[in-house]
PDB file of C-alpha atoms in Angstrom:
ATOM      1  CA  MET P   1     -21.167  10.550  16.761  1.00 47.00           C
ATOM      2  CA  LYS P   2     -20.034   7.251  15.397  1.00 67.00           C
ATOM      3  CA  ARG P   3     -16.262   6.401  16.004  1.00 75.00           C
ATOM      4  CA  SER P   4     -13.902   6.132  13.144  1.00 95.00           C
ATOM      5  CA  TYR P   5     -10.689   4.153  12.988  1.00 99.00           C
ATOM      6  CA  ALA P   6      -7.368   5.367  11.486  1.00 99.00           C
ATOM      7  CA  TYR P   7      -5.252   3.078   9.172  1.00 99.00           C
ATOM      8  CA  GLU P   8      -2.177   3.558   7.456  1.00 99.00           C
ATOM      9  CA  THR P   9      -2.393   2.136   3.868  1.00 99.00           C
ATOM     10  CA  HIS P  10       1.267   2.713   2.546  1.00 99.00           C
ATOM     11  CA  ALA P  11       4.058   1.665   4.935  1.00 99.00           C
ATOM     12  CA  HIS P  12       7.577   0.198   4.528  1.00 98.00           C
ATOM     13  CA  THR P  13       9.638  -1.897   6.850  1.00 98.00           C
ATOM     14  CA  THR P  14      13.375  -2.131   7.349  1.00 98.00           C
ATOM     15  CA  GLU P  15      13.078  -5.882   7.253  1.00 98.00           C
ATOM     16  CA  VAL P  16      12.150  -5.882   3.770  1.00 98.00           C
ATOM     17  CA  SER P  17      12.514  -2.504   2.044  1.00 97.00           C
ATOM     18  CA  SER P  18      16.005  -1.221   1.699  1.00 94.00           C
ATOM     19  CA  CYS P  19      14.739   2.311   2.014  1.00 93.00           C
ATOM     20  CA  GLY P  20      12.837   1.562   5.328  1.00 94.00           C
ATOM     21  CA  ARG P  21      14.353   2.846   8.483  1.00 94.00           C
ATOM     22  CA  VAL P  22      11.820   1.462  11.015  1.00 99.00           C
ATOM     23  CA  ARG P  23      11.372  -2.099  11.963  1.00 98.00           C
ATOM     24  CA  ALA P  24       7.770  -3.360  11.535  1.00 99.00           C
ATOM     25  CA  ALA P  25       7.030  -3.982  15.178  1.00 99.00           C
ATOM     26  CA  ASP P  26       8.305  -0.470  16.145  1.00 99.00           C
ATOM     27  CA  ALA P  27       6.318   0.997  13.216  1.00 99.00           C
ATOM     28  CA  LEU P  28       3.250  -0.542  14.842  1.00 99.00           C
ATOM     29  CA  ARG P  29       4.101   0.946  18.228  1.00 99.00           C
ATOM     30  CA  MET P  30       4.659   4.284  16.724  1.00 99.00           C
ATOM     31  CA  TYR P  31       1.233   4.330  15.009  1.00 99.00           C
ATOM     32  CA  LYS P  32      -0.381   3.085  18.176  1.00 99.00           C
ATOM     33  CA  SER P  33       0.942   6.164  19.996  1.00 99.00           C
ATOM     34  CA  VAL P  34      -0.567   8.665  17.623  1.00 99.00           C
ATOM     35  CA  GLY P  35      -3.950   7.040  17.617  1.00 98.00           C
ATOM     36  CA  TYR P  36      -4.079   4.800  14.581  1.00 99.00           C
ATOM     37  CA  GLN P  37      -5.897   1.518  14.778  1.00 99.00           C
ATOM     38  CA  GLY P  38      -3.587  -0.408  12.274  1.00 99.00           C
ATOM     39  CA  ILE P  39      -1.335  -0.628   9.347  1.00 99.00           C
ATOM     40  CA  ILE P  40      -1.418  -2.275   5.989  1.00 99.00           C
ATOM     41  CA  PHE P  41       2.233  -2.913   5.269  1.00 99.00           C
ATOM     42  CA  THR P  42       3.155  -2.352   1.682  1.00 99.00           C
ATOM     43  CA  ASP P  43       6.719  -3.202   1.257  1.00 98.00           C
ATOM     44  CA  HIS P  44       8.481  -2.813  -2.237  1.00 98.00           C
ATOM     45  CA  PHE P  45       8.300  -5.676  -4.610  1.00 99.00           C
ATOM     46  CA  HIS P  46      10.511  -4.994  -7.648  1.00 98.00           C
ATOM     47  CA  ASP P  47      13.509  -6.482  -9.461  1.00 98.00           C
ATOM     48  CA  ASP P  48      16.066  -5.115  -7.118  1.00 97.00           C
ATOM     49  CA  TYR P  49      14.482  -6.533  -4.128  1.00 98.00           C
ATOM     50  CA  VAL P  50      14.003 -10.012  -5.770  1.00 98.00           C
ATOM     51  CA  SER P  51      17.539 -10.016  -7.132  1.00 98.00           C
ATOM     52  CA  SER P  52      18.959  -9.098  -3.733  1.00 97.00           C
ATOM     53  CA  LEU P  53      17.582 -12.483  -2.435  1.00 98.00           C
ATOM     54  CA  GLY P  54      19.920 -14.407  -4.654  1.00 98.00           C
ATOM     55  CA  ASN P  55      19.291 -18.013  -5.851  1.00 98.00           C
ATOM     56  CA  MET P  56      16.821 -19.053  -3.192  1.00 97.00           C
ATOM     57  CA  SER P  57      13.547 -20.542  -4.471  1.00 99.00           C
ATOM     58  CA  TRP P  58      10.621 -18.270  -5.416  1.00 99.00           C
ATOM     59  CA  GLU P  59       8.633 -19.573  -2.512  1.00 99.00           C
ATOM     60  CA  ALA P  60      11.367 -18.843  -0.097  1.00 99.00           C
ATOM     61  CA  LYS P  61      11.666 -15.322  -1.666  1.00 99.00           C
ATOM     62  CA  ILE P  62       8.000 -14.692  -0.880  1.00 99.00           C
ATOM     63  CA  ASP P  63       8.534 -15.905   2.665  1.00 98.00           C
ATOM     64  CA  CYS P  64      11.267 -13.383   2.977  1.00 98.00           C
ATOM     65  CA  TYR P  65       9.087 -10.643   1.577  1.00 99.00           C
ATOM     66  CA  LEU P  66       6.558 -11.329   4.461  1.00 99.00           C
ATOM     67  CA  THR P  67       9.166 -11.031   7.096  1.00 98.00           C
ATOM     68  CA  GLY P  68       8.143  -7.347   8.202  1.00 98.00           C
ATOM     69  CA  TYR P  69       4.355  -8.200   8.343  1.00 99.00           C
ATOM     70  CA  ARG P  70       5.034 -11.286  10.369  1.00 98.00           C
ATOM     71  CA  GLU P  71       7.177  -9.549  12.820  1.00 98.00           C
ATOM     72  CA  ALA P  72       4.482  -6.794  13.361  1.00 99.00           C
ATOM     73  CA  ALA P  73       1.759  -9.510  13.684  1.00 99.00           C
ATOM     74  CA  LYS P  74       3.546 -10.942  16.649  1.00 99.00           C
ATOM     75  CA  VAL P  75       2.920  -7.878  18.720  1.00 99.00           C
ATOM     76  CA  ALA P  76      -0.308  -6.695  17.189  1.00 99.00           C
ATOM     77  CA  GLY P  77      -2.457  -8.474  19.778  1.00 98.00           C
ATOM     78  CA  GLU P  78      -0.803  -7.091  22.832  1.00 98.00           C
ATOM     79  CA  LEU P  79      -0.963  -3.586  21.242  1.00 99.00           C
ATOM     80  CA  ASP P  80      -4.604  -4.119  20.163  1.00 99.00           C
ATOM     81  CA  MET P  81      -3.742  -3.053  16.693  1.00 99.00           C
ATOM     82  CA  ASP P  82      -4.801  -4.539  13.370  1.00 99.00           C
ATOM     83  CA  VAL P  83      -2.070  -5.585  10.899  1.00 99.00           C
ATOM     84  CA  LEU P  84      -2.477  -6.687   7.243  1.00 99.00           C
ATOM     85  CA  TRP P  85      -0.189  -6.598   4.326  1.00 99.00           C
ATOM     86  CA  GLY P  86      -0.436  -5.636   0.572  1.00 99.00           C
ATOM     87  CA  MET P  87       2.619  -4.641  -1.566  1.00 99.00           C
ATOM     88  CA  GLU P  88       4.034  -1.905  -3.595  1.00 99.00           C
ATOM     89  CA  LEU P  89       4.687  -3.641  -6.799  1.00 99.00           C
ATOM     90  CA  ARG P  90       6.858  -2.373  -9.693  1.00 99.00           C
ATOM     91  CA  PHE P  91       7.065  -4.190 -12.971  1.00 99.00           C
ATOM     92  CA  THR P  92      10.278  -4.186 -14.969  1.00 98.00           C
ATOM     93  CA  GLU P  93       8.481  -2.371 -17.837  1.00 98.00           C
ATOM     94  CA  ASN P  94       9.017   0.982 -16.138  1.00 98.00           C
ATOM     95  CA  ASP P  95       9.376   2.823 -12.820  1.00 98.00           C
ATOM     96  CA  ASN P  96       5.574   3.026 -11.861  1.00 99.00           C
ATOM     97  CA  ASP P  97       4.549   1.625  -8.520  1.00 99.00           C
ATOM     98  CA  TYR P  98       1.168   0.003  -7.764  1.00 99.00           C
ATOM     99  CA  LEU P  99      -0.265  -0.568  -4.269  1.00 99.00           C
ATOM    100  CA  VAL P 100      -1.990  -3.976  -4.269  1.00 99.00           C
ATOM    101  CA  TYR P 101      -4.448  -5.066  -1.528  1.00 99.00           C
ATOM    102  CA  GLY P 102      -6.325  -8.300  -1.039  1.00 99.00           C
ATOM    103  CA  ILE P 103      -3.579 -10.880  -2.298  1.00 98.00           C
ATOM    104  CA  ASP P 104      -2.343 -13.636  -0.118  1.00 98.00           C
ATOM    105  CA  SER P 105       0.980 -15.665  -0.122  1.00 98.00           C
ATOM    106  CA  ASP P 106      -0.398 -18.386  -2.235  1.00 98.00           C
ATOM    107  CA  PHE P 107      -1.136 -15.847  -4.850  1.00 98.00           C
ATOM    108  CA  LEU P 108       2.416 -14.683  -4.853  1.00 98.00           C
ATOM    109  CA  LYS P 109       3.872 -18.056  -4.673  1.00 98.00           C
ATOM    110  CA  GLY P 110       1.950 -19.330  -7.578  1.00 98.00           C
ATOM    111  CA  TRP P 111       3.165 -16.442  -9.895  1.00 98.00           C
ATOM    112  CA  VAL P 112       6.929 -16.983 -10.454  1.00 98.00           C
ATOM    113  CA  ASP P 113       8.648 -13.692 -11.414  1.00 98.00           C
ATOM    114  CA  LEU P 114       5.459 -11.651 -11.137  1.00 98.00           C
ATOM    115  CA  HIS P 115       7.606  -8.544 -11.315  1.00 98.00           C
ATOM    116  CA  ARG P 116       8.718  -9.299 -14.792  1.00 98.00           C
ATOM    117  CA  SER P 117       5.204  -9.095 -16.025  1.00 98.00           C
ATOM    118  CA  SER P 118       3.290  -5.861 -16.695  1.00 98.00           C
ATOM    119  CA  ILE P 119       0.352  -3.907 -15.345  1.00 99.00           C
ATOM    120  CA  SER P 120      -1.827  -4.766 -18.291  1.00 98.00           C
ATOM    121  CA  VAL P 121      -1.153  -8.534 -17.918  1.00 98.00           C
ATOM    122  CA  PHE P 122      -1.478  -8.411 -14.160  1.00 99.00           C
ATOM    123  CA  MET P 123      -4.856  -6.542 -14.385  1.00 99.00           C
ATOM    124  CA  GLU P 124      -6.084  -8.860 -17.016  1.00 98.00           C
ATOM    125  CA  SER P 125      -5.337 -11.872 -14.764  1.00 98.00           C
ATOM    126  CA  ILE P 126      -7.360 -10.422 -11.918  1.00 98.00           C
ATOM    127  CA  LYS P 127     -10.320  -9.020 -13.707  1.00 96.00           C
ATOM    128  CA  SER P 128     -12.705 -11.488 -12.302  1.00 97.00           C
ATOM    129  CA  ARG P 129     -11.304 -10.986  -8.777  1.00 97.00           C
ATOM    130  CA  ALA P 130     -13.602  -8.699  -6.719  1.00 98.00           C
ATOM    131  CA  ASP P 131     -11.341  -9.311  -3.798  1.00 98.00           C
ATOM    132  CA  ILE P 132      -8.238  -7.616  -5.093  1.00 99.00           C
ATOM    133  CA  LEU P 133      -7.646  -3.904  -5.525  1.00 99.00           C
ATOM    134  CA  VAL P 134      -4.868  -2.083  -7.407  1.00 99.00           C
ATOM    135  CA  TYR P 135      -3.981   1.593  -7.060  1.00 99.00           C
ATOM    136  CA  GLN P 136      -1.325   3.532  -8.844  1.00 99.00           C
ATOM    137  CA  ALA P 137       0.988   4.948  -6.243  1.00 99.00           C
ATOM    138  CA  HIS P 138       2.020   8.709  -6.405  1.00 98.00           C
ATOM    139  CA  PRO P 139       1.263   8.645 -10.218  1.00 98.00           C
ATOM    140  CA  PHE P 140       2.753  12.240 -10.891  1.00 98.00           C
ATOM    141  CA  ARG P 141       5.917  11.839  -8.989  1.00 97.00           C
ATOM    142  CA  ASP P 142       9.190  12.324 -10.993  1.00 97.00           C
ATOM    143  CA  GLY P 143       9.915   9.025 -12.786  1.00 96.00           C
ATOM    144  CA  CYS P 144       6.316   7.940 -12.793  1.00 98.00           C
ATOM    145  CA  ARG P 145       3.874   8.071 -15.716  1.00 98.00           C
ATOM    146  CA  LEU P 146       0.179   8.055 -15.124  1.00 98.00           C
ATOM    147  CA  VAL P 147      -1.229   4.735 -16.369  1.00 98.00           C
ATOM    148  CA  ASP P 148      -4.729   4.832 -17.989  1.00 96.00           C
ATOM    149  CA  PRO P 149      -6.925   5.085 -15.134  1.00 93.00           C
ATOM    150  CA  VAL P 150      -9.358   2.668 -16.735  1.00 93.00           C
ATOM    151  CA  ILE P 151      -6.754  -0.218 -16.345  1.00 96.00           C
ATOM    152  CA  VAL P 152      -6.348   0.107 -12.534  1.00 98.00           C
ATOM    153  CA  HIS P 153      -8.988   0.323  -9.755  1.00 98.00           C
ATOM    154  CA  GLY P 154      -7.792   3.564  -8.277  1.00 99.00           C
ATOM    155  CA  LEU P 155      -5.156   6.222  -7.643  1.00 99.00           C
ATOM    156  CA  GLU P 156      -3.211   7.132  -4.543  1.00 99.00           C
ATOM    157  CA  ILE P 157      -4.325  10.871  -4.646  1.00 98.00           C
ATOM    158  CA  TYR P 158      -2.570  11.911  -1.482  1.00 98.00           C
ATOM    159  CA  ASN P 159       0.986  10.581  -0.747  1.00 98.00           C
ATOM    160  CA  GLY P 160       2.483  12.022   2.447  1.00 96.00           C
ATOM    161  CA  ASN P 161       6.073  11.322   1.923  1.00 95.00           C
ATOM    162  CA  PRO P 162       7.950  14.691   2.699  1.00 93.00           C
ATOM    163  CA  ARG P 163      11.015  13.780   0.566  1.00 95.00           C
ATOM    164  CA  HIS P 164       9.115  13.638  -2.795  1.00 91.00           C
ATOM    165  CA  ASP P 165       6.890  15.935  -4.700  1.00 93.00           C
ATOM    166  CA  SER P 166       4.019  13.645  -5.487  1.00 95.00           C
ATOM    167  CA  ARG P 167       1.958  16.490  -7.118  1.00 97.00           C
ATOM    168  CA  ASN P 168      -1.031  15.111  -5.218  1.00 97.00           C
ATOM    169  CA  ASN P 169      -3.226  17.834  -6.727  1.00 96.00           C
ATOM    170  CA  LEU P 170      -2.846  16.380 -10.294  1.00 97.00           C
ATOM    171  CA  ALA P 171      -3.463  12.894  -8.889  1.00 98.00           C
ATOM    172  CA  ALA P 172      -6.664  14.078  -7.342  1.00 97.00           C
ATOM    173  CA  GLN P 173      -7.684  15.798 -10.572  1.00 97.00           C
ATOM    174  CA  ALA P 174      -7.031  12.608 -12.481  1.00 97.00           C
ATOM    175  CA  ALA P 175      -9.099  10.516 -10.111  1.00 97.00           C
ATOM    176  CA  ALA P 176     -11.987  12.922 -10.267  1.00 96.00           C
ATOM    177  CA  GLU P 177     -11.914  13.214 -14.080  1.00 97.00           C
ATOM    178  CA  ASN P 178     -11.973   9.383 -14.402  1.00 96.00           C
ATOM    179  CA  SER P 179     -14.234   8.417 -11.388  1.00 96.00           C
ATOM    180  CA  THR P 180     -11.673   6.039  -9.872  1.00 98.00           C
ATOM    181  CA  LEU P 181     -11.295   4.805  -6.330  1.00 99.00           C
ATOM    182  CA  ILE P 182      -9.123   7.102  -4.205  1.00 99.00           C
ATOM    183  CA  LEU P 183      -6.627   6.436  -1.457  1.00 99.00           C
ATOM    184  CA  SER P 184      -4.242   8.459   0.849  1.00 99.00           C
ATOM    185  CA  GLY P 185      -1.086   6.967   2.440  1.00 99.00           C
ATOM    186  CA  SER P 186       1.876   8.244   4.467  1.00 98.00           C
ATOM    187  CA  ASP P 187       4.403   6.426   2.298  1.00 98.00           C
ATOM    188  CA  PHE P 188       6.030   5.654   5.734  1.00 98.00           C
ATOM    189  CA  HIS P 189       9.804   4.912   5.680  1.00 98.00           C
ATOM    190  CA  ARG P 190      11.103   6.710   8.784  1.00 97.00           C
ATOM    191  CA  PRO P 191       9.764   8.366  11.977  1.00 98.00           C
ATOM    192  CA  GLY P 192       9.390  11.663  10.328  1.00 96.00           C
ATOM    193  CA  ASP P 193       6.877  10.166   7.959  1.00 97.00           C
ATOM    194  CA  LEU P 194       4.624   9.074  10.767  1.00 98.00           C
ATOM    195  CA  ALA P 195       0.748   9.540  10.301  1.00 98.00           C
ATOM    196  CA  SER P 196       1.097  11.835   7.265  1.00 98.00           C
ATOM    197  CA  GLY P 197      -1.571   9.906   5.447  1.00 98.00           C
ATOM    198  CA  GLY P 198      -4.002   7.058   5.626  1.00 99.00           C
ATOM    199  CA  VAL P 199      -7.713   6.701   5.846  1.00 98.00           C
ATOM    200  CA  PHE P 200     -10.527   6.651   8.355  1.00 98.00           C
ATOM    201  CA  LEU P 201     -12.644   3.554   8.405  1.00 98.00           C
ATOM    202  CA  PRO P 202     -16.068   3.054  10.178  1.00 97.00           C
ATOM    203  CA  GLU P 203     -15.190  -0.228  11.480  1.00 98.00           C
ATOM    204  CA  ARG P 204     -12.233  -2.199  12.502  1.00 98.00           C
ATOM    205  CA  ILE P 205     -10.742  -4.560  10.032  1.00 98.00           C
ATOM    206  CA  SER P 206      -9.234  -7.990  10.575  1.00 98.00           C
ATOM    207  CA  CYS P 207      -8.902  -9.554   7.146  1.00 99.00           C
ATOM    208  CA  ASN P 208      -8.545  -8.843   3.548  1.00 99.00           C
ATOM    209  CA  ALA P 209     -12.138  -9.092   2.726  1.00 99.00           C
ATOM    210  CA  GLU P 210     -13.077  -6.468   5.294  1.00 99.00           C
ATOM    211  CA  LEU P 211     -10.309  -4.279   4.012  1.00 99.00           C
ATOM    212  CA  ILE P 212     -11.405  -4.414   0.344  1.00 99.00           C
ATOM    213  CA  THR P 213     -15.037  -3.717   1.194  1.00 99.00           C
ATOM    214  CA  ALA P 214     -13.900  -0.678   3.273  1.00 99.00           C
ATOM    215  CA  LEU P 215     -11.505   0.672   0.577  1.00 99.00           C
ATOM    216  CA  LYS P 216     -14.154   0.455  -2.098  1.00 98.00           C
ATOM    217  CA  ALA P 217     -16.287   2.784   0.040  1.00 98.00           C
ATOM    218  CA  ILE P 218     -13.632   5.463   0.734  1.00 97.00           C
ATOM    219  CA  SER P 219     -14.757   9.039   0.108  1.00 96.00           C
ATOM    220  CA  TYR P 220     -12.720  12.270   0.268  1.00 95.00           C
ATOM    221  CA  ASP P 221     -13.882  12.734   3.861  1.00 95.00           C
ATOM    222  CA  ALA P 222     -12.261   9.666   4.947  1.00 97.00           C
ATOM    223  CA  LEU P 223      -8.905  10.714   3.697  1.00 98.00           C
ATOM    224  CA  ILE P 224      -6.081  11.471   6.189  1.00 97.00           C
ATOM    225  CA  ALA P 225      -3.968  14.292   4.799  1.00 96.00           C
ATOM    226  CA  LYS P 226      -1.793  17.141   5.972  1.00 86.00           C
ATOM    227  CA  GLU P 227      -3.015  19.550   3.328  1.00 84.00           C
ATOM    228  CA  PRO P 228      -6.401  19.754   1.619  1.00 78.00           C
ATOM    229  CA  VAL P 229      -7.202  17.339  -0.983  1.00 79.00           C
ATOM    230  CA  CYS P 230      -9.295  18.816  -3.876  1.00 65.00           C
ATOM    231  CA  LYS P 231     -12.001  16.907  -5.510  1.00 62.00           C
TER     232      LYS P 231
END
């Protein structure tokens, strides 16, 4: 039987996310210990975070945002782990969160005050970019509102965070009804969240292009979840 590789798609670090309780390099070691092959770090990027960085330049703020990922990348080789980064982006228009994959630092540095835009403007700006994917995170959690699934590429239909009721069954139903891409993630913040979600991929990934190709092919059978995910 062909081997598959487990990847975490939704993880936060204490270096960047105020709610994170585990340093990025330690998170990588923890995931290594339970058999995962890598992590795509998705630290929070929202008004509270950007404001917390004070009056530094936008470029410097983006460099700060990548601190957790860069710390993990330093130890990835010795651990034989794969490390990439995306973001959990929240616009000031509401409390919805979006998992964004495929972007790079130049993209972020080139869009000053990105978080003050909107999901519709953001999606319009990347509509010709086949190398970027956007999923609404935990769309049925309290405080969130399901965006029109036609706008985004997909939905996080399984969120493994044990401190929130993400109503994953409703997210799965919405994805099925609208034929969107699907995703599972642990929403890792602390040790107790370890390996509660993620995806199985048929090959290892080492760059955004490989990640995007793999995510576009995700099926229900490839989702890692602690409870059944209904189609």
